[in-house]
XYZ file of C-alpha atoms in Angstrom:
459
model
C 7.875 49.518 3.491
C 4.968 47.403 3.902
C 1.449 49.483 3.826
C -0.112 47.475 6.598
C -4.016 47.509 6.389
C -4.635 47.663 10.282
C -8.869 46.987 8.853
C -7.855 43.337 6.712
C -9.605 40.906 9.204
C -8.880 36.679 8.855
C -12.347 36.351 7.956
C -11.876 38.915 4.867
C -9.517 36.138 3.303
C -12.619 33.474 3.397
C -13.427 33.680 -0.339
C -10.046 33.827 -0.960
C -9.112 30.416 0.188
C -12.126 28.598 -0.909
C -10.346 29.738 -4.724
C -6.940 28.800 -3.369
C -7.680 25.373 -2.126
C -9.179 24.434 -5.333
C -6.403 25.787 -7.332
C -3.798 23.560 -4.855
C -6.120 20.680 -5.241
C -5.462 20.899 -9.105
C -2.417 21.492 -8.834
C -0.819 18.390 -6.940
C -3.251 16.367 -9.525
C -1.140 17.724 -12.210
C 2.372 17.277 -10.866
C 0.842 13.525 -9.721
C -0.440 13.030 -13.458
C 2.814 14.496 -15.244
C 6.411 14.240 -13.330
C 8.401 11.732 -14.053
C 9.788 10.892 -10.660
C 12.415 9.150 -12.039
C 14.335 12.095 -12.486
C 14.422 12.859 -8.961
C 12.492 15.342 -6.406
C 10.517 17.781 -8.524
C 12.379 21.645 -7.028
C 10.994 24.290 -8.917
C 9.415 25.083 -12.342
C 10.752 25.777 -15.926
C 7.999 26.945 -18.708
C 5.517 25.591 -16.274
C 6.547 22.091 -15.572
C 8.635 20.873 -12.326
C 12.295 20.338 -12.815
C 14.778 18.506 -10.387
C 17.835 20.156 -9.750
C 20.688 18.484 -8.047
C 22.353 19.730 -5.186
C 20.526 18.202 -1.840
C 17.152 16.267 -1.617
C 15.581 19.113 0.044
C 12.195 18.899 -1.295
C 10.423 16.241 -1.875
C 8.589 16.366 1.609
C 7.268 19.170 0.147
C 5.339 17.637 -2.210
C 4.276 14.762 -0.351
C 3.663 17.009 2.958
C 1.124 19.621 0.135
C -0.677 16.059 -0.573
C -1.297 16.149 3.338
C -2.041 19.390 4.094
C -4.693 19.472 0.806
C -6.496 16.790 2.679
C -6.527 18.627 5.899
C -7.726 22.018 4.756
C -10.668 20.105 2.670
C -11.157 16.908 4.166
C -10.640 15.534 0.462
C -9.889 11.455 1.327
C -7.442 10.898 -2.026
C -4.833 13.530 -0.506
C -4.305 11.929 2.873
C -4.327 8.506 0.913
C -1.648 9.627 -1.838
C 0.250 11.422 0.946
C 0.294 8.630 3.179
C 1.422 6.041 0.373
C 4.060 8.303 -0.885
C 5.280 9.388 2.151
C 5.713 5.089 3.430
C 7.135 4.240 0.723
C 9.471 7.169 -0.532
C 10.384 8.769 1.999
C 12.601 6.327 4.289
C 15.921 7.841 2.744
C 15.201 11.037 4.442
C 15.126 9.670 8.174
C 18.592 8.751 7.851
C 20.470 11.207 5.961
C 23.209 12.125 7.170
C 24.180 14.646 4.650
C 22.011 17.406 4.943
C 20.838 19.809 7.315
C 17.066 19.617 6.547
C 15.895 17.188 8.410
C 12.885 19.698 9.360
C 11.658 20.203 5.917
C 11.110 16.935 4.819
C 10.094 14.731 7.487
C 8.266 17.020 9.670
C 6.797 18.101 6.750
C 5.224 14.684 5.981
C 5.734 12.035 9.187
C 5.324 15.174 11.250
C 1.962 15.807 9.938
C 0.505 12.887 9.468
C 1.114 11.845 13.644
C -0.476 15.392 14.083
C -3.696 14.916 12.527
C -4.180 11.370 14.021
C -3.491 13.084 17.944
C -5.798 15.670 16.476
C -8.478 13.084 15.418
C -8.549 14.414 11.910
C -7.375 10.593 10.917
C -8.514 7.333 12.777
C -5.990 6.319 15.609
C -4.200 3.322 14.468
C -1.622 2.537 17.703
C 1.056 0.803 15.114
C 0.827 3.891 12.599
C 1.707 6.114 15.553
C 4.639 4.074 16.554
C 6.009 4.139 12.577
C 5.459 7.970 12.350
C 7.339 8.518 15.994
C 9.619 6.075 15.293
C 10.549 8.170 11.824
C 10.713 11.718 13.658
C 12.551 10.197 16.584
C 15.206 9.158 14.456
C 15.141 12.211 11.954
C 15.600 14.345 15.023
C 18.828 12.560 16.052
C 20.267 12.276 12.945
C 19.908 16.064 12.226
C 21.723 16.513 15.649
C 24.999 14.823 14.764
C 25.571 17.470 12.478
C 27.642 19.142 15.061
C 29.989 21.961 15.101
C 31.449 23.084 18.948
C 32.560 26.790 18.801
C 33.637 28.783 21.397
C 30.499 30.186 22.648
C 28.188 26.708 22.058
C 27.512 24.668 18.905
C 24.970 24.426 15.899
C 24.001 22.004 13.077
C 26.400 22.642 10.243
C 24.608 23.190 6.680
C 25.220 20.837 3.621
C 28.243 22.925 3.195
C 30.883 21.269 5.967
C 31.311 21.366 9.353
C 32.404 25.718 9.068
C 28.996 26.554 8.019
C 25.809 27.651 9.789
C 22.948 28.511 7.460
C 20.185 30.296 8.829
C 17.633 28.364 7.239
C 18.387 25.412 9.427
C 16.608 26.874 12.459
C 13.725 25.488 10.922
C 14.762 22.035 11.090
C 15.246 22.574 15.180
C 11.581 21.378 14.747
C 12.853 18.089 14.016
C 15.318 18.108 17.269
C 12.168 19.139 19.576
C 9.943 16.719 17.931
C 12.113 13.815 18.480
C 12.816 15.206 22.652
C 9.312 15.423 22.962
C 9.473 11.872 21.775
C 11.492 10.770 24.641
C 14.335 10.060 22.297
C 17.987 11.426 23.062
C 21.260 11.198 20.335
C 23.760 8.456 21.515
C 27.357 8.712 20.820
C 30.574 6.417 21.549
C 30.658 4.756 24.665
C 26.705 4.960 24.789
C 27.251 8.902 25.534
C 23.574 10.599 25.850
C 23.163 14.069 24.460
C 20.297 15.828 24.982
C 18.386 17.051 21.785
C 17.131 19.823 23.135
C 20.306 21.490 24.693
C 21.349 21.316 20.926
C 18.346 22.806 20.021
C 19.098 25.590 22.297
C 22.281 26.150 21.361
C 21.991 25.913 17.720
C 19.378 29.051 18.350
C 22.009 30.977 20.530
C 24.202 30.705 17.544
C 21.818 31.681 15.187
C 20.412 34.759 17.286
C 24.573 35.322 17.538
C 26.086 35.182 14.263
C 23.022 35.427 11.676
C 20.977 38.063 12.430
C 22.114 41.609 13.277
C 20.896 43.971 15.714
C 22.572 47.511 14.723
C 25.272 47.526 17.680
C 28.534 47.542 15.517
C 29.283 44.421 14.960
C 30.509 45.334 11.439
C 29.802 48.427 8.478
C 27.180 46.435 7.372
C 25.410 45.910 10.936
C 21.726 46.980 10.362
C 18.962 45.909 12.737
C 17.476 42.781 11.869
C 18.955 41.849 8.393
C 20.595 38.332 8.772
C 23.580 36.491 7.071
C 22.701 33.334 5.081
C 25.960 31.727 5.696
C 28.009 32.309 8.833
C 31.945 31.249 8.567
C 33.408 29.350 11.581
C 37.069 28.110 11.938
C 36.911 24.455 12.780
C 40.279 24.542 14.788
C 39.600 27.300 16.958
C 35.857 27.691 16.947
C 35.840 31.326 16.406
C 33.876 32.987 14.030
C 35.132 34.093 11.056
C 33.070 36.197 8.706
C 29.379 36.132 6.855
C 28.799 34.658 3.754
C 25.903 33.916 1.186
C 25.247 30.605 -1.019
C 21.812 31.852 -2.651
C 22.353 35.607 -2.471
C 24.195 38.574 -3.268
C 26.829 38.877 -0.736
C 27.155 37.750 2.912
C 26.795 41.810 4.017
C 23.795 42.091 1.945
C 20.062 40.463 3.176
C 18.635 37.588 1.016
C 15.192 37.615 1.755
C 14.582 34.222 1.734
C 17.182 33.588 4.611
C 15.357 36.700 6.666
C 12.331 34.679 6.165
C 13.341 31.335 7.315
C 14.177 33.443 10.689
C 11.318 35.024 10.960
C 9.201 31.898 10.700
C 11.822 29.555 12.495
C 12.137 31.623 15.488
C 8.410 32.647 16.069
C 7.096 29.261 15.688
C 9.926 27.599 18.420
C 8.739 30.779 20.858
C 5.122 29.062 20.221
C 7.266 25.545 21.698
C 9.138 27.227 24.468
C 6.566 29.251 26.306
C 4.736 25.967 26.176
C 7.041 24.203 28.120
C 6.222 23.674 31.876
C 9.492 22.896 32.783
C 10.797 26.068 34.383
C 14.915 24.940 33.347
C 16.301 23.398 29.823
C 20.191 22.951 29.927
C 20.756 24.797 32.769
C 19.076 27.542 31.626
C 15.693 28.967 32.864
C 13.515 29.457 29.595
C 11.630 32.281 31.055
C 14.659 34.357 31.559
C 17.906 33.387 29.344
C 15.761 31.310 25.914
C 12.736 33.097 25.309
C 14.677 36.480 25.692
C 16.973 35.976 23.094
C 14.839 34.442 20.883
C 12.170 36.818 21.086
C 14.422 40.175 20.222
C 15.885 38.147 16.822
C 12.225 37.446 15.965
C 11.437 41.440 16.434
C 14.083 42.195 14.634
C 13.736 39.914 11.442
C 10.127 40.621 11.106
C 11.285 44.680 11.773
C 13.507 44.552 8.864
C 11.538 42.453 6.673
C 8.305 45.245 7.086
C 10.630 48.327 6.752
C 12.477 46.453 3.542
C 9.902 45.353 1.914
C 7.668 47.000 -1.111
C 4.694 47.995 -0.080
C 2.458 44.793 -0.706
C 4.612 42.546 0.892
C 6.345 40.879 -1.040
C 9.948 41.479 -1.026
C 12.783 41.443 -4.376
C 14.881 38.630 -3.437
C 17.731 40.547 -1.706
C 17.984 43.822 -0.109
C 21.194 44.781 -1.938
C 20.683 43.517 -5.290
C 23.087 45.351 -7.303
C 20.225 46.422 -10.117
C 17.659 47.625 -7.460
C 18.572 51.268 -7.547
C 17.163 50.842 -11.569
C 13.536 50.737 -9.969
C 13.967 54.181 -8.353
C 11.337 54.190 -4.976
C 10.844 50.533 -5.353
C 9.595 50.261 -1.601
C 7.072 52.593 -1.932
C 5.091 50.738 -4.156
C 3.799 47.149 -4.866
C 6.660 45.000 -6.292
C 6.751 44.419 -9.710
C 7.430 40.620 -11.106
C 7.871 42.010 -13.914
C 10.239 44.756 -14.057
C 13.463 44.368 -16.135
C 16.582 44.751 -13.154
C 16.056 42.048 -10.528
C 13.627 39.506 -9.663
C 11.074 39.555 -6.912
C 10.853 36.087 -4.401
C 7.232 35.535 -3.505
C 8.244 32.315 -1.394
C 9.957 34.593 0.875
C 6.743 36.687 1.327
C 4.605 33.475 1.651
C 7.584 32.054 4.888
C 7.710 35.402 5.981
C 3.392 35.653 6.746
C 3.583 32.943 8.708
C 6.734 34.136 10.947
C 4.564 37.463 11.276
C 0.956 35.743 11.746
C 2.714 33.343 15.012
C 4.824 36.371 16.673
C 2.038 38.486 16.290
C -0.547 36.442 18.075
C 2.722 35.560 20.653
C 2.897 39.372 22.087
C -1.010 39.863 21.891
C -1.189 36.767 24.534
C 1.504 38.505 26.270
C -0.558 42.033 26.388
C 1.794 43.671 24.075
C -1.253 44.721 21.559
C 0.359 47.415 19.708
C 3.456 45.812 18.375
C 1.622 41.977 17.931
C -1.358 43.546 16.042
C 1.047 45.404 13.704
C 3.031 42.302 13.179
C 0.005 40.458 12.974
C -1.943 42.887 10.416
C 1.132 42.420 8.607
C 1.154 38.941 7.963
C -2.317 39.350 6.570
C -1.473 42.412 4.515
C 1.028 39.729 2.968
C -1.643 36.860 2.583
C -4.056 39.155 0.843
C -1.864 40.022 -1.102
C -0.467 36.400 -2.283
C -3.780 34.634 -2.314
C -4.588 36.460 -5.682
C -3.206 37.551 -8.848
C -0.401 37.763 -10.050
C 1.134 35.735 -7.410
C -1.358 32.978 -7.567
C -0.752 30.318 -10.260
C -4.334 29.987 -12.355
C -3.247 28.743 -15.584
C -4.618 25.031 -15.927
C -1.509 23.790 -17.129
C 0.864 25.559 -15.049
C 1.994 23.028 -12.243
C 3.386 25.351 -9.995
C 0.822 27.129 -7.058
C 2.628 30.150 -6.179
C 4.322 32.170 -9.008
C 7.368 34.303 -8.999
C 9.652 32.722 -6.612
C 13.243 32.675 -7.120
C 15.417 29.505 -6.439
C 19.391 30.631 -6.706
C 19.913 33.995 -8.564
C 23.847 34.158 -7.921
C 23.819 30.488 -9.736
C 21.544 31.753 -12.945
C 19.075 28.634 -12.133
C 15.446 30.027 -12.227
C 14.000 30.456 -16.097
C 13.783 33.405 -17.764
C 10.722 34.011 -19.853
C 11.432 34.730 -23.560
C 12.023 38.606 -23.835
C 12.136 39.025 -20.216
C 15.768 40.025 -18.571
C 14.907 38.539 -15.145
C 13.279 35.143 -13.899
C 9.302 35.374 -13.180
C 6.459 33.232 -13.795
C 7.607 30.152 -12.045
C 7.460 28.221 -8.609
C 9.383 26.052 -6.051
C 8.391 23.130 -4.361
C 9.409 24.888 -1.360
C 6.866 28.280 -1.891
C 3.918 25.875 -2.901
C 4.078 23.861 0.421
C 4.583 26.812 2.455
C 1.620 28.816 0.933
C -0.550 25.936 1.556
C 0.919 25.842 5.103
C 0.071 29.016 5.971
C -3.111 28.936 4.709
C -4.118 26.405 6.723
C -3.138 27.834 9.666
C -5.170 31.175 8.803
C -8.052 29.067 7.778
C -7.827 27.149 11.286
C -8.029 30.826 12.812
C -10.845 31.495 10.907
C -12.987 28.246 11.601
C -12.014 28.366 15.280
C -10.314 25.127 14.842
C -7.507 23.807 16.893
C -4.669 26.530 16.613
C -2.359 24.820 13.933
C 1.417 24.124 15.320
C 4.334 21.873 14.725
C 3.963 20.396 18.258
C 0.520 19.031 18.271
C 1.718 15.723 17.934
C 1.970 15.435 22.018
């Protein structure tokens, strides 16, 4: 369980990320210097230098969106310049695919940011720039939405997988569905048909809350409050739900941890969205009442689980029923160990998960529910002051990686193992280095007083 230090204050982490933004800085120089993009969308790192690894072009608005976020945090010119080229001429492919189900990764992660710091004046206002970066997320958002699976209760995006599967990781790319409403854009269909983005927004969150995440009332054995199912298993026919499953961990009735932290951040920064909204109804439903509700008891319960199964630092071994764990002996009463000799840790998780804890936090201390926001809110900076430093922080010059010790797909043997070691450490993922840098930002932000950082300050 995580040993929360109720003391750790944002300003505490100040020194911190002065080191950390340097080390980033250094970092993109390197990968900029030395991949060979040729080979495809740098994923994660073997020996020290970023691989590709085919299976869907997840991740290469991570890379792009780091250059963007760099510039950002420290105003350095060449970032936003090299993110901005990149992410014009690379990154078209991504607006249009209609093959994956992470739409939100990669183009909110670069188009997305870029219209956000020009409505936040942190670049010049250029009115045809604007339209090209709407124009991208407008489209992204739609395509993302066609990816549509009717069940009995609703709907939801389906994953990479086919039109059975709902991954909970793709909560995340509702941003791109909201984006694109906000936009004024809407999907059509044959016969000119208009469907609304954000009623499949909604629903693809009802599904989630439904089907992915657990909340200890008997659904099945394995029902435990707040651990989540990476894969849920829908029959196309009927629409009824068949079973949980797992791509990237150990069994569909066990809890990767990267999944639980995908919910955790997904859900807690789309509350942030929705109790923004002014409108009192969204498809038929009022958000005060039948959204926020369900939204806000899946985000207690994720970030519940995660704290209670969790080693004491924070950051968590890369699923909760890892068949080796039991080797460790009282593994979550003590700081995880990278590396121990049974099963690896996943520092990305920990990194997703801070931010997830750091947004519902502040949520419930607006609401006047102090006691449980500033426990998950001391939590999330238990886990950043923890990550911003040794051993989890990459320092080696030529080490391209940012964050170390995140895992990519255990069940699949993909993530390097270190000569003599009998586990994976000591490497990074294009997904962990963007989201460390993310998150930083946004605590810096709180720091500096700045304007509170969110996926929706493009309107």
């Amino acid at each position: 369980m995580i040993k929360i230090n109720l003391s750790l204050k944002p300003s505490d982490l100040a020194a911190k990320l002065k080191r950390f933004w340097q080390l980033s800085g250094e970092k993109i120089n390197l990968i900029e210097n030395n991949y060979d993009v040729s080979k495809g969308s740098p994923v994660f790192t073997s020996k020290g230098k970023y691989i590709t690894r085919g299976w869907t072009e997840w991740t290469q608005g991570f890379l792009y969106g780091s250059m963007i976020l760099q510039y950002d945090a420290t105003g350095e010119n060449e970032f936003l310049e090299m993110g901005r080229k990149k992410t014009v001429e690379l990154m078209a492919p991504h607006i249009s695919h209609v093959g994956v189900h992470d739409h939100g990764f990669n183009n909110v992660s670069t188009y997305g940011n870029l219209l956000r710091l020009m409505k936040e004046g942190k670049i010049a206002f250029n009115e045809w720039e604007k339209d090209f970066y709407s124009l991208a997320l407008k489209i992204s958002g739609a395509i993302q939405a066609r990816r549509w699976t009717k069940i009995k209760d609703g709907g939801f995006i389906y994953s990479f997988n086919g039109p059975h599967s709902l991954f909970v990781d793709t909560l995340r790319s509702c941003r791109s569905l909201i984006l694109s409403h906000c936009l004024g854009h809407v999907l059509q269909s044959e016969g000119d048909q208009q469907i609304s983005l954000l009623e499949r927004v909604v629903e693809h969150m009802k599904a989630t809350a439904n089907y992915s995440i657990f909340y200890g009332e008997g659904r099945d054995i394995y029902d435990v409050l707040g651990r989540t199912a990476h894969e849920s298993i829908f029959n196309v026919n009927d629409g009824n739900f068949r079973c949980p499953n797992s791509q990237q961990g150990y069994s569909g009735f066990s809890t990767w941890t990267r999944g639980l932290a995908w919910a955790m951040c997904g859900f807690a920064e789309e509350i942030e969205w929705f109790d923004s909204v002014k409108d009192a109804d969204i498809a038929g439903l009022n958000v005060r009442k039948d959204i926020l509700p369900f939204m806000i008891k899946a985000a207690r319960a994720t970030c519940d689980f995660y704290i209670e199964n969790c080693p004491t630092d924070g950051v968590p071994y890369w699923d909760t029923g890892a068949p080796d764990l039991y080797k460790l002996g009282d593994y979550l009463n003590k700081p995880a160990d990278p590396f121990n000799g049974f099963e690896p840790v996943d520092s990305s998780a920990a990194t997703i998960a801070a931010q997830g804890l750091l947004r519902l936090g502040r949520h419930l201390q607006q609401k006047n529910e102090k006691e449980s926001g500033d426990r998950y809110w001391q939590a999330g900076l238990t886990i950043l002051n923890t990550i911003f430093d040794e051993p989890w922080l990459s320092t080696g010059q030529m080490h391209q990686g940012l964050l170390l010790h995140s895992i990519y797909h255990r069940p699949n043997g993909w993530d390097y193992k270190p000569k003599g070691s009998k586990i994976p450490n000591g490497e990074s993922g294009m997904w962990g280095d963007y989201h460390i840098r993310e998150v930083a930002l946004y605590i810096q932000r709180v720091i500096n007083n700045e304007t509170y950082h969110s996926f929706f300050n493009i309107l």
